[in-house]
PDB file of C-alpha atoms in Angstrom:
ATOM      1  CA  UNK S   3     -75.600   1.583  18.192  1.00  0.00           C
ATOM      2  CA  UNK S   4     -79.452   1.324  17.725  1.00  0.00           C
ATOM      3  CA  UNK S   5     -80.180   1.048  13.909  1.00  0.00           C
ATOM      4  CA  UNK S   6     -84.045   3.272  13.175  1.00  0.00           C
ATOM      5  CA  UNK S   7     -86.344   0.777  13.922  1.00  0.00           C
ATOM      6  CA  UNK S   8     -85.264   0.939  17.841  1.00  0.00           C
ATOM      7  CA  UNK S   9     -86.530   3.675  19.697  1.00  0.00           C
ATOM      8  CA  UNK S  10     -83.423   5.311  21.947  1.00  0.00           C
ATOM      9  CA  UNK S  11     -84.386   3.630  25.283  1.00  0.00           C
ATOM     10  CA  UNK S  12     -85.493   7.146  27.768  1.00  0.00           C
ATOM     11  CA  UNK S  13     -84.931   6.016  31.228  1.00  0.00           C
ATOM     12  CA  UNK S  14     -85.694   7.908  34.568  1.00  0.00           C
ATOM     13  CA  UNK S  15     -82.734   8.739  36.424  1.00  0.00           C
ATOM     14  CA  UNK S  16     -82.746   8.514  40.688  1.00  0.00           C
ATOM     15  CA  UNK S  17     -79.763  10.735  41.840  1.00  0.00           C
ATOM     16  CA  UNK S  18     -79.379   9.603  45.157  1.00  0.00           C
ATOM     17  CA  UNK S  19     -77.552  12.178  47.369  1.00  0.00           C
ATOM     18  CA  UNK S  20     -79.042  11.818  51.003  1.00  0.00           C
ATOM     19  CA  UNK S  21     -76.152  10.571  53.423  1.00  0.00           C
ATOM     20  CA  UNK S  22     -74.807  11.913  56.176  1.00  0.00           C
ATOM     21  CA  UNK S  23     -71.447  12.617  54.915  1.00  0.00           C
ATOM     22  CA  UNK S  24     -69.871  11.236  58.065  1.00  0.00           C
ATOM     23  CA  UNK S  25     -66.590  10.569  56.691  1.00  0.00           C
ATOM     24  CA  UNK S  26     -66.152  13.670  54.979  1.00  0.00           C
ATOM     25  CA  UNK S  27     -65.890  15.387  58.583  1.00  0.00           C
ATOM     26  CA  UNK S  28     -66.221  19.056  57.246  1.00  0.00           C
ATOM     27  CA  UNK S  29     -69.460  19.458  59.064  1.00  0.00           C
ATOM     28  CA  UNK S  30     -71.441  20.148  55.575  1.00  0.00           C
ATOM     29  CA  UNK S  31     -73.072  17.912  53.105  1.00  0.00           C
ATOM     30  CA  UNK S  32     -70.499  16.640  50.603  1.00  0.00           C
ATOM     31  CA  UNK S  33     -72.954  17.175  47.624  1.00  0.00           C
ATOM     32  CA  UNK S  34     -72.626  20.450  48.236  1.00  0.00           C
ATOM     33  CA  UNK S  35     -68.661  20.666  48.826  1.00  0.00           C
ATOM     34  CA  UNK S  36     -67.092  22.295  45.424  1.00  0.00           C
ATOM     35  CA  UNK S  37     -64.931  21.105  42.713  1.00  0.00           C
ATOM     36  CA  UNK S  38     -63.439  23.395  40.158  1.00  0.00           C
ATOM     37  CA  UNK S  39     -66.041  26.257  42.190  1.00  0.00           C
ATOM     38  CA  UNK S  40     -68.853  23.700  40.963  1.00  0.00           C
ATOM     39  CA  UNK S  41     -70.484  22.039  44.000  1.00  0.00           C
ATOM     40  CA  UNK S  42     -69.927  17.563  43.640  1.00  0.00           C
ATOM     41  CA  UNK S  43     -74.366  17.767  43.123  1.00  0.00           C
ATOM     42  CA  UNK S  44     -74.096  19.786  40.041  1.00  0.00           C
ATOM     43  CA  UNK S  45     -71.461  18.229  38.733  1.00  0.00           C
ATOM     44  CA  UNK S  46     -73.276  14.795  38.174  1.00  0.00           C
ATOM     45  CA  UNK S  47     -76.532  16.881  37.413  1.00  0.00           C
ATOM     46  CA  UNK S  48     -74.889  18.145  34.508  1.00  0.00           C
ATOM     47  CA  UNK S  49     -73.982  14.866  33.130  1.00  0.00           C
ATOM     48  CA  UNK S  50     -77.588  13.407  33.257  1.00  0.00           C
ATOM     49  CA  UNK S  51     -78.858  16.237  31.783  1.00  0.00           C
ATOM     50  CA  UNK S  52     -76.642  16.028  29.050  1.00  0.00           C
ATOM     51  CA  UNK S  53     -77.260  12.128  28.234  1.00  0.00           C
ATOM     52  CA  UNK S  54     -79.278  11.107  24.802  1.00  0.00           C
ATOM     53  CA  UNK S  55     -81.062   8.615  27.010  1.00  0.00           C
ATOM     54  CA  UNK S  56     -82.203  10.089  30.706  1.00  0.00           C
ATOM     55  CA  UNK S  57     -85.525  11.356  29.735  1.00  0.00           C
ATOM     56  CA  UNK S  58     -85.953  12.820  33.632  1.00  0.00           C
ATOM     57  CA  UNK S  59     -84.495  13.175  36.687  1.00  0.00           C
ATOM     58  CA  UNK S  60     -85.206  12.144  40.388  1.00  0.00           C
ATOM     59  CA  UNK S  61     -83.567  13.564  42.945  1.00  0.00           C
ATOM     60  CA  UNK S  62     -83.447  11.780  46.897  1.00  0.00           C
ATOM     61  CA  UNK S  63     -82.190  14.307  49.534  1.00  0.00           C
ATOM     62  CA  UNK S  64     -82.160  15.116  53.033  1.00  0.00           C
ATOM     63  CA  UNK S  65     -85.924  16.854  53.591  1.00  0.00           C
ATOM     64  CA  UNK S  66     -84.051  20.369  54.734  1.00  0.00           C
ATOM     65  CA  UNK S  67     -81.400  20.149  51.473  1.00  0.00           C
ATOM     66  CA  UNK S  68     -84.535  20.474  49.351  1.00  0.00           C
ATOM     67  CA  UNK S  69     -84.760  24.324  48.896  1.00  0.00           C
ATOM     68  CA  UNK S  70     -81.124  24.042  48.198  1.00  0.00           C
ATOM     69  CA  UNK S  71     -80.876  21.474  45.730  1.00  0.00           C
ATOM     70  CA  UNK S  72     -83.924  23.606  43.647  1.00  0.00           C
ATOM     71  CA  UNK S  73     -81.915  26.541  43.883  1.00  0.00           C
ATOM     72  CA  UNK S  74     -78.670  24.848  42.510  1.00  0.00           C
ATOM     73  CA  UNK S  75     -80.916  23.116  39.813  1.00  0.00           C
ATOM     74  CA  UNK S  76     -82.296  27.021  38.898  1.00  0.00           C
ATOM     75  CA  UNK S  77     -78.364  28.324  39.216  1.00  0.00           C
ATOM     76  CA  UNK S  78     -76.858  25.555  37.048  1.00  0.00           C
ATOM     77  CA  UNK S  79     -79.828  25.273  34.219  1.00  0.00           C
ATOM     78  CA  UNK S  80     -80.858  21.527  34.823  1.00  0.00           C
ATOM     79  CA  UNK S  81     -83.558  20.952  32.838  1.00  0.00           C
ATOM     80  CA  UNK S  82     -84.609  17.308  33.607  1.00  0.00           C
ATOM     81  CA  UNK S  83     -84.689  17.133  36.914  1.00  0.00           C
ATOM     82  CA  UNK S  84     -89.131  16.896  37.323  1.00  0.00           C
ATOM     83  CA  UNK S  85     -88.833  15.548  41.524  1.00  0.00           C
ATOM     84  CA  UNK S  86     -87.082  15.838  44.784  1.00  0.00           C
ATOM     85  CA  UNK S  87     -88.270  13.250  47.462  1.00  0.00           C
ATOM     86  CA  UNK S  88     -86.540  13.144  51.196  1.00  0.00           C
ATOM     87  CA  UNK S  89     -84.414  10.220  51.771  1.00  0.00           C
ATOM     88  CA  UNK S  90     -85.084   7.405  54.021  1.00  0.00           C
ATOM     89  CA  UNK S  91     -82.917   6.240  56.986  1.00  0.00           C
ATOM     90  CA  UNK S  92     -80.510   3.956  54.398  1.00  0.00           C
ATOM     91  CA  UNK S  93     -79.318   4.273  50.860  1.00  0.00           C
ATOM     92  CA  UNK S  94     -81.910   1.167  50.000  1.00  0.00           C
ATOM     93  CA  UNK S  95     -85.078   2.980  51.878  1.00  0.00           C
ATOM     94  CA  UNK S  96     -83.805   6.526  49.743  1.00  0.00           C
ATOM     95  CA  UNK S  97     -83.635   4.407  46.442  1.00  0.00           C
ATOM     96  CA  UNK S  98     -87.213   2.783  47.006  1.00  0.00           C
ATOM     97  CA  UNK S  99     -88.429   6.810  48.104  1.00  0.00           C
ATOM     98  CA  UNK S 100     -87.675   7.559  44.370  1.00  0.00           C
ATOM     99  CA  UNK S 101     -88.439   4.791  42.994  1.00  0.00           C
ATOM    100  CA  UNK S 102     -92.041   5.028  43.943  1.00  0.00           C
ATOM    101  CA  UNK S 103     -92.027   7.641  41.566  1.00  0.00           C
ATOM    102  CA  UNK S 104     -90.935   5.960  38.465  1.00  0.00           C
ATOM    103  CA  UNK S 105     -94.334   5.011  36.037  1.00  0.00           C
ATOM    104  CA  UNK S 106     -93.902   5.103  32.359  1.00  0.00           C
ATOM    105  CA  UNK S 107     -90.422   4.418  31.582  1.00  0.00           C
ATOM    106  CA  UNK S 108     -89.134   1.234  30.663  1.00  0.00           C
ATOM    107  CA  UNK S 109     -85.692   1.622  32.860  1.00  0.00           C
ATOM    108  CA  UNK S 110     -84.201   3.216  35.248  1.00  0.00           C
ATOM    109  CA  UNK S 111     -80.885   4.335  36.520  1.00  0.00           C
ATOM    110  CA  UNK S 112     -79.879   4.647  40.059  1.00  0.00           C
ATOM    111  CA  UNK S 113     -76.924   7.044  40.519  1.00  0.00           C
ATOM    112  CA  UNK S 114     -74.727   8.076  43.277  1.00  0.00           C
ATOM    113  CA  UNK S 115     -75.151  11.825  43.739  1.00  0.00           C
ATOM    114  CA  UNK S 116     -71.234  11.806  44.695  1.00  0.00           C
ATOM    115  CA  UNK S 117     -70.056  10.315  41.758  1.00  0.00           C
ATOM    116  CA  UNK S 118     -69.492  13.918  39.545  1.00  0.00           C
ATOM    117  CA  UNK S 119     -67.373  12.250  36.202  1.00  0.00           C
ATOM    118  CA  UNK S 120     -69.173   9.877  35.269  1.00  0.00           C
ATOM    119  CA  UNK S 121     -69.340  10.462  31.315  1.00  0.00           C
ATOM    120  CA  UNK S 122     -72.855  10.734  29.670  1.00  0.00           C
ATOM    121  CA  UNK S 123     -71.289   8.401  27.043  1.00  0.00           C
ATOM    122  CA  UNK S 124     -71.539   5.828  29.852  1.00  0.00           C
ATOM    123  CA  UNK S 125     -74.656   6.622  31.009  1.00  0.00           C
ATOM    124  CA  UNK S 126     -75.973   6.227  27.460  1.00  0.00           C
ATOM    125  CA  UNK S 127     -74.006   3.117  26.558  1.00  0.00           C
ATOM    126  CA  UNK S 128     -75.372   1.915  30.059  1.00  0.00           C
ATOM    127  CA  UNK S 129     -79.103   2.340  29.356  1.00  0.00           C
ATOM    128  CA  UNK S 130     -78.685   0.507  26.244  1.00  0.00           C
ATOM    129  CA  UNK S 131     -77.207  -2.313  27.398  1.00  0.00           C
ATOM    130  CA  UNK S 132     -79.658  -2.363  30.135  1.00  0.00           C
ATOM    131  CA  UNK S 133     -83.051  -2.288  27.837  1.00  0.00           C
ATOM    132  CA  UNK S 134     -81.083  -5.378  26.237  1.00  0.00           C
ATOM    133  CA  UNK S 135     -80.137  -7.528  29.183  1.00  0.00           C
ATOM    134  CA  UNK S 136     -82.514  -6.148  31.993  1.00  0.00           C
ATOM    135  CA  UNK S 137     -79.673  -5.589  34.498  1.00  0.00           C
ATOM    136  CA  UNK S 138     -76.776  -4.261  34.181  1.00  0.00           C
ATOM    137  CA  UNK S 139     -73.870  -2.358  36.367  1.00  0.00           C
ATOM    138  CA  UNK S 140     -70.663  -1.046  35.525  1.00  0.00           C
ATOM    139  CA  UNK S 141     -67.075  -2.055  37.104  1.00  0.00           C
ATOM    140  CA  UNK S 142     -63.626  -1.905  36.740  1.00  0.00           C
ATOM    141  CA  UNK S 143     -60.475  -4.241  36.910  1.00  0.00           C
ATOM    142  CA  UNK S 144     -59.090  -3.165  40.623  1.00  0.00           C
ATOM    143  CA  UNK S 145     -55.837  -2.136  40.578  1.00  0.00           C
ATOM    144  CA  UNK S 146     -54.754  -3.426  43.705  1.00  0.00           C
ATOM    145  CA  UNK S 147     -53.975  -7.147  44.518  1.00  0.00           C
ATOM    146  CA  UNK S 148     -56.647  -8.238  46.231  1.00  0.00           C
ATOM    147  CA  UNK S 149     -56.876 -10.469  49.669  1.00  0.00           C
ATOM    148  CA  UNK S 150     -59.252 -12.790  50.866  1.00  0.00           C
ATOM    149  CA  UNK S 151     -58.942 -12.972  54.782  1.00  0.00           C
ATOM    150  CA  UNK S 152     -59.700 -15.616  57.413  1.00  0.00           C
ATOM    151  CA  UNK S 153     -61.368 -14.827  60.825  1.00  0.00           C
ATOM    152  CA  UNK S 154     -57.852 -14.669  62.373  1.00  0.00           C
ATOM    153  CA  UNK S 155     -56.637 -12.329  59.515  1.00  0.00           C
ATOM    154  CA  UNK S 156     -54.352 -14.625  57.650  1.00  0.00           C
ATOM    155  CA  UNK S 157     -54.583 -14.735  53.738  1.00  0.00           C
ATOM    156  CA  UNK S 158     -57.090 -17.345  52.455  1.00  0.00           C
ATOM    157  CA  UNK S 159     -56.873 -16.697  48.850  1.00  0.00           C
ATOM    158  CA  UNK S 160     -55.486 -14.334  46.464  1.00  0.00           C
ATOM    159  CA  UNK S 161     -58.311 -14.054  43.601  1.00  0.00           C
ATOM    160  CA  UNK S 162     -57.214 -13.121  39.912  1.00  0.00           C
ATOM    161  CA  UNK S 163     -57.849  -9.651  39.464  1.00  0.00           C
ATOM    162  CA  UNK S 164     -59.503 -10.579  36.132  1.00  0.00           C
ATOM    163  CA  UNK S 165     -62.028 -11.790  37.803  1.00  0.00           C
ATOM    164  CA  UNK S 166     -63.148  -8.716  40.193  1.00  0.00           C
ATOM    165  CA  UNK S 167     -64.601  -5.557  39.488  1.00  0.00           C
ATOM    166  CA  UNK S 168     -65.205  -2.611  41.708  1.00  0.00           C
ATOM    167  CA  UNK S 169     -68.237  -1.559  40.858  1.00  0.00           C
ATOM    168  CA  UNK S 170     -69.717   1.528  39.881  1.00  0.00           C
ATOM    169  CA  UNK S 171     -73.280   3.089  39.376  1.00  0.00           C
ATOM    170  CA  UNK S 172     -75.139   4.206  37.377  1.00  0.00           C
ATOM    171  CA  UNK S 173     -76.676   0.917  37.320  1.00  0.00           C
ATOM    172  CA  UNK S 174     -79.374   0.520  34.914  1.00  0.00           C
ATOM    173  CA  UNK S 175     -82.806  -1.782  34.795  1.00  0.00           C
ATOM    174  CA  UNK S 176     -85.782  -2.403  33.579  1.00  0.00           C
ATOM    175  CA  UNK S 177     -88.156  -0.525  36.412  1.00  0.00           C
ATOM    176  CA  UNK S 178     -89.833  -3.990  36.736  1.00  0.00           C
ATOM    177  CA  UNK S 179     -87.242  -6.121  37.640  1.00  0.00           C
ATOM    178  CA  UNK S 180     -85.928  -3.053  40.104  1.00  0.00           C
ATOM    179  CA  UNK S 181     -89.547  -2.407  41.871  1.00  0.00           C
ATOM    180  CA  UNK S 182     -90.219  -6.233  42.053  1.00  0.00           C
ATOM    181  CA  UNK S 183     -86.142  -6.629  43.697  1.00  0.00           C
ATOM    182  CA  UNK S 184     -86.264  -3.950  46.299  1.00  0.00           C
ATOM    183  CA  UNK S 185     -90.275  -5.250  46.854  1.00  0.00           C
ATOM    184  CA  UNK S 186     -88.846  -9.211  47.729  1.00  0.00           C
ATOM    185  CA  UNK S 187     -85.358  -7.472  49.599  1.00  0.00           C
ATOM    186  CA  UNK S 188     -88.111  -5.692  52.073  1.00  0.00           C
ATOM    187  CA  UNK S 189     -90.448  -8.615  52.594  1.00  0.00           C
ATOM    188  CA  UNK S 190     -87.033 -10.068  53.392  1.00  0.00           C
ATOM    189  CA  UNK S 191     -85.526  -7.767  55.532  1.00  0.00           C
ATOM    190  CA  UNK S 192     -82.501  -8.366  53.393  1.00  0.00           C
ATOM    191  CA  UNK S 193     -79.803  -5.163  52.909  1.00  0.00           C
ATOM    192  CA  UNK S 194     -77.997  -4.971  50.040  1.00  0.00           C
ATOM    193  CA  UNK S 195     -74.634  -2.931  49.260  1.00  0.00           C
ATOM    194  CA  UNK S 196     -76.009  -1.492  45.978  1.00  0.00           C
ATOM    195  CA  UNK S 197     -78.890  -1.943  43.957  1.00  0.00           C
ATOM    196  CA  UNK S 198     -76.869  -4.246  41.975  1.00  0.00           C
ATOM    197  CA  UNK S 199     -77.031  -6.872  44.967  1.00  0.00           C
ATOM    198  CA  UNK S 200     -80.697  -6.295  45.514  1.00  0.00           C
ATOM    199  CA  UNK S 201     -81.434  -7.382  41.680  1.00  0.00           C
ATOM    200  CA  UNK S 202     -79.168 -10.274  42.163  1.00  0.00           C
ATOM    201  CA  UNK S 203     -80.702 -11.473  46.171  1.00  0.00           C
ATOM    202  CA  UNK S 204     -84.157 -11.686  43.847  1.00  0.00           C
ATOM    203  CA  UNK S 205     -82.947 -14.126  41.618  1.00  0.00           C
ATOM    204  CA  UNK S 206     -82.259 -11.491  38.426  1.00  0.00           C
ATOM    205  CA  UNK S 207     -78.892 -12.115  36.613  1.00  0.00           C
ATOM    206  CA  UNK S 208     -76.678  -9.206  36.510  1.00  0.00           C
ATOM    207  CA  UNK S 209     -74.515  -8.080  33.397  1.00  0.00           C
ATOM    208  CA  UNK S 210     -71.426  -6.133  34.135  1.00  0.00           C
ATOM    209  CA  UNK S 211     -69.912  -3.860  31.585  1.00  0.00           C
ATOM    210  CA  UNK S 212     -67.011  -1.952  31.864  1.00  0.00           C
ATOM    211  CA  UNK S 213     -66.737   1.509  33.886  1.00  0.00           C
ATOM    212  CA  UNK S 214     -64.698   4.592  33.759  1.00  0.00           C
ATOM    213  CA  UNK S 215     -61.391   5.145  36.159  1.00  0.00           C
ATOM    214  CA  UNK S 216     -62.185   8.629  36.423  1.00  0.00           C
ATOM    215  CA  UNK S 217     -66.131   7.479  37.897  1.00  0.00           C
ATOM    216  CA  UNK S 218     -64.913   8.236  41.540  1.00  0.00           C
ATOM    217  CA  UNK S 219     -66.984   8.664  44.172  1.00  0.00           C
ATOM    218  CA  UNK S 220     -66.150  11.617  46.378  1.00  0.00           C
ATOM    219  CA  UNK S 221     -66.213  10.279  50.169  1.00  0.00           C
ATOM    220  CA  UNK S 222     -63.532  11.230  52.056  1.00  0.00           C
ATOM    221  CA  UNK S 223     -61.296  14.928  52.048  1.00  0.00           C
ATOM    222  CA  UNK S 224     -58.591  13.045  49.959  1.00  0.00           C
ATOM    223  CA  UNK S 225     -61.048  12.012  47.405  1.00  0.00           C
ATOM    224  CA  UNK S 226     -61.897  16.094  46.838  1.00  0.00           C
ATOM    225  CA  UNK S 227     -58.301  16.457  45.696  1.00  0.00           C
ATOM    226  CA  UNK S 228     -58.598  13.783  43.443  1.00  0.00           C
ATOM    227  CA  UNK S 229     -61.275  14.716  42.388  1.00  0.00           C
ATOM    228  CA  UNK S 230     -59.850  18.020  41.498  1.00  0.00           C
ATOM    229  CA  UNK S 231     -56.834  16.267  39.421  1.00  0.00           C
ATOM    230  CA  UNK S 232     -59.873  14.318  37.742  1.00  0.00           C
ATOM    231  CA  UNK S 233     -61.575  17.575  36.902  1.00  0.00           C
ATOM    232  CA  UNK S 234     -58.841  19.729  35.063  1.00  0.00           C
ATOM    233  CA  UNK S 235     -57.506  15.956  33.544  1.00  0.00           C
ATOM    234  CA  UNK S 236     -61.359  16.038  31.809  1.00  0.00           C
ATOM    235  CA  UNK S 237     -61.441  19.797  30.755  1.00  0.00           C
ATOM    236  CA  UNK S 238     -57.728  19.429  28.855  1.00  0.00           C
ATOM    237  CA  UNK S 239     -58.381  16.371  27.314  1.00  0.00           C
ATOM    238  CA  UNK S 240     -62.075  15.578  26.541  1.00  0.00           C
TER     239      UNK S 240
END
C-alpha cells in the first residue's frame, strides 16, 4: 500500500481487441461472443472501469467494430473509456495505434481485450508495482512439465517449472519506457510476442509479479466453456 504522501499512480489503459479471431472459427468476433449473456469485451471493460488506478480507457478495434463497441460501452455503463482507434495489421502496430494517444499519464497498461477475469485488484496491484520498477508483467507457475525440443523433436532439456511463467497482461509501464520500446522495435523491424518482449528487445529490465489462474484468455471454443466455469466460480465465491 501507498502511505498519503504518494499520489495513487492513474494510468491509461489500451484494451486491445482487434484480431481476427481465426481460431475461434464461429465466423464472429470473439470480443463480442458472450459469457454468462455478457459479451468477453464487456467483461474486461467492467474490470478497468472498476480499478482505483485506470484513470481512462483506450480502446483498439477493427475500424467497422467501432459503432459496436460505443454501443456496448453505452449498454454496459463504462465510464472511462475517452477513445476508440482502428487496429493495425498486428497486435504490435494496434498497441502503437493507441499508444499514440497516451500524453499525461505517467503509465500505462496494455490489456488483452479477451482476457474478461482479470481482477481489478491485479490491475491495481499491477500499476503500482509498475510506477515503482518501470516495467512490469504478470505470470504464473505453468502447470504442465515443460519441454525444450531439438530441431529433430527430441527433448533437449526439461526446465524447472520454478523458473517459467506464462505470462499474462495487463502489463504495466511507465509511457516512456513503452513509446521509446515500440519506437527502437520499429526502427528495428523487430516483432515481439507481447509488449513485455518489446520493453525487454530495448534494453529495459522487466519485473514479473505474480498473475491470477482464472486471467484466461478466451481463444479457442473450449476456452468459452472455461471461461463459463471461471465465471459462475467468481460470482459464488468473490
Amino acid at each position: 500500500m501507498f502511505s498519503k504522501k504518494y499520489a495513487k499512480p492513474k494510468a491509461t489503459a489500451i484494451i486491445v481487441a482487434a484480431g481476427d479471431s481465426r481460431r475461434m472459427g464461429q465466423g464472429v468476433n470473439k470480443q463480442f461472443l458472450l459469457i454468462d449473456g455478457i459479451p468477453v469485451l464487456a467483461h474486461t471493460l467492467e474490470k478497468f472501469d472498476k480499478a482505483e488506478t485506470i484513470g481512462n480507457i483506450i480502446i483498439v478495434t477493427k475500424p467497422e467494430n467501432i459503432p459496436t463497441v460505443w454501443d456496448m460501452i453505452k449498454e454496459f455503463g463504462i465510464r472511462k473509456v475517452t477513445d476508440i482507434v482502428p487496429g493495425g495489421a498486428t497486435r504490435q502496430q494496434s498497441v502503437m495505434n493507441g499508444l499514440r494517444l497516451v500524453e499525461n499519464d505517467a503509465l500505462v497498461a496494455v490489456h488483452d481485450g479477451a482476457r474478461p477475469f482479470v481482477s481489478p485488484q491485479l490491475i491495481d496491484r499491477l500499476c503500482e508495482t509498475g510506477q515503482e520498477f518501470g516495467a512490469v508483467v504478470p505470470g504464473v507457475i505453468p502447470k504442465d512439465t515443460v519441454k525444450v525440443l531439438d530441431k529433430t523433436g527430441t527433448v533437449a532439456n526439461t526446465p524447472d517449472r520454478d523458473t517459467l511463467r506464462c505470462i499474462q497482461t495487463p502489463q504495466v509501464f511507465k509511457t516512456d519506457i513503452l513509446k521509446l520500446a515500440y519506437i527502437r522495435a520499429e526502427e528495428a523491424t523487430f516483432t515481439g510476442t507481447d509488449d513485455g518482449s518489446v520493453v525487454e528487445f530495448s534494453g529495459v529490465p522487466v519485473t514479473i509479479t505474480d498473475g491470477e489462474n482464472t486471467n484466461i484468455k478466451v481463444t479457442t471454443p473450449e476456452d468459452l466453456l472455461i471461461a463459463e466455469a471461471i465465471c459462475q466460480f467468481l460470482k459464488n465465491n468473490y
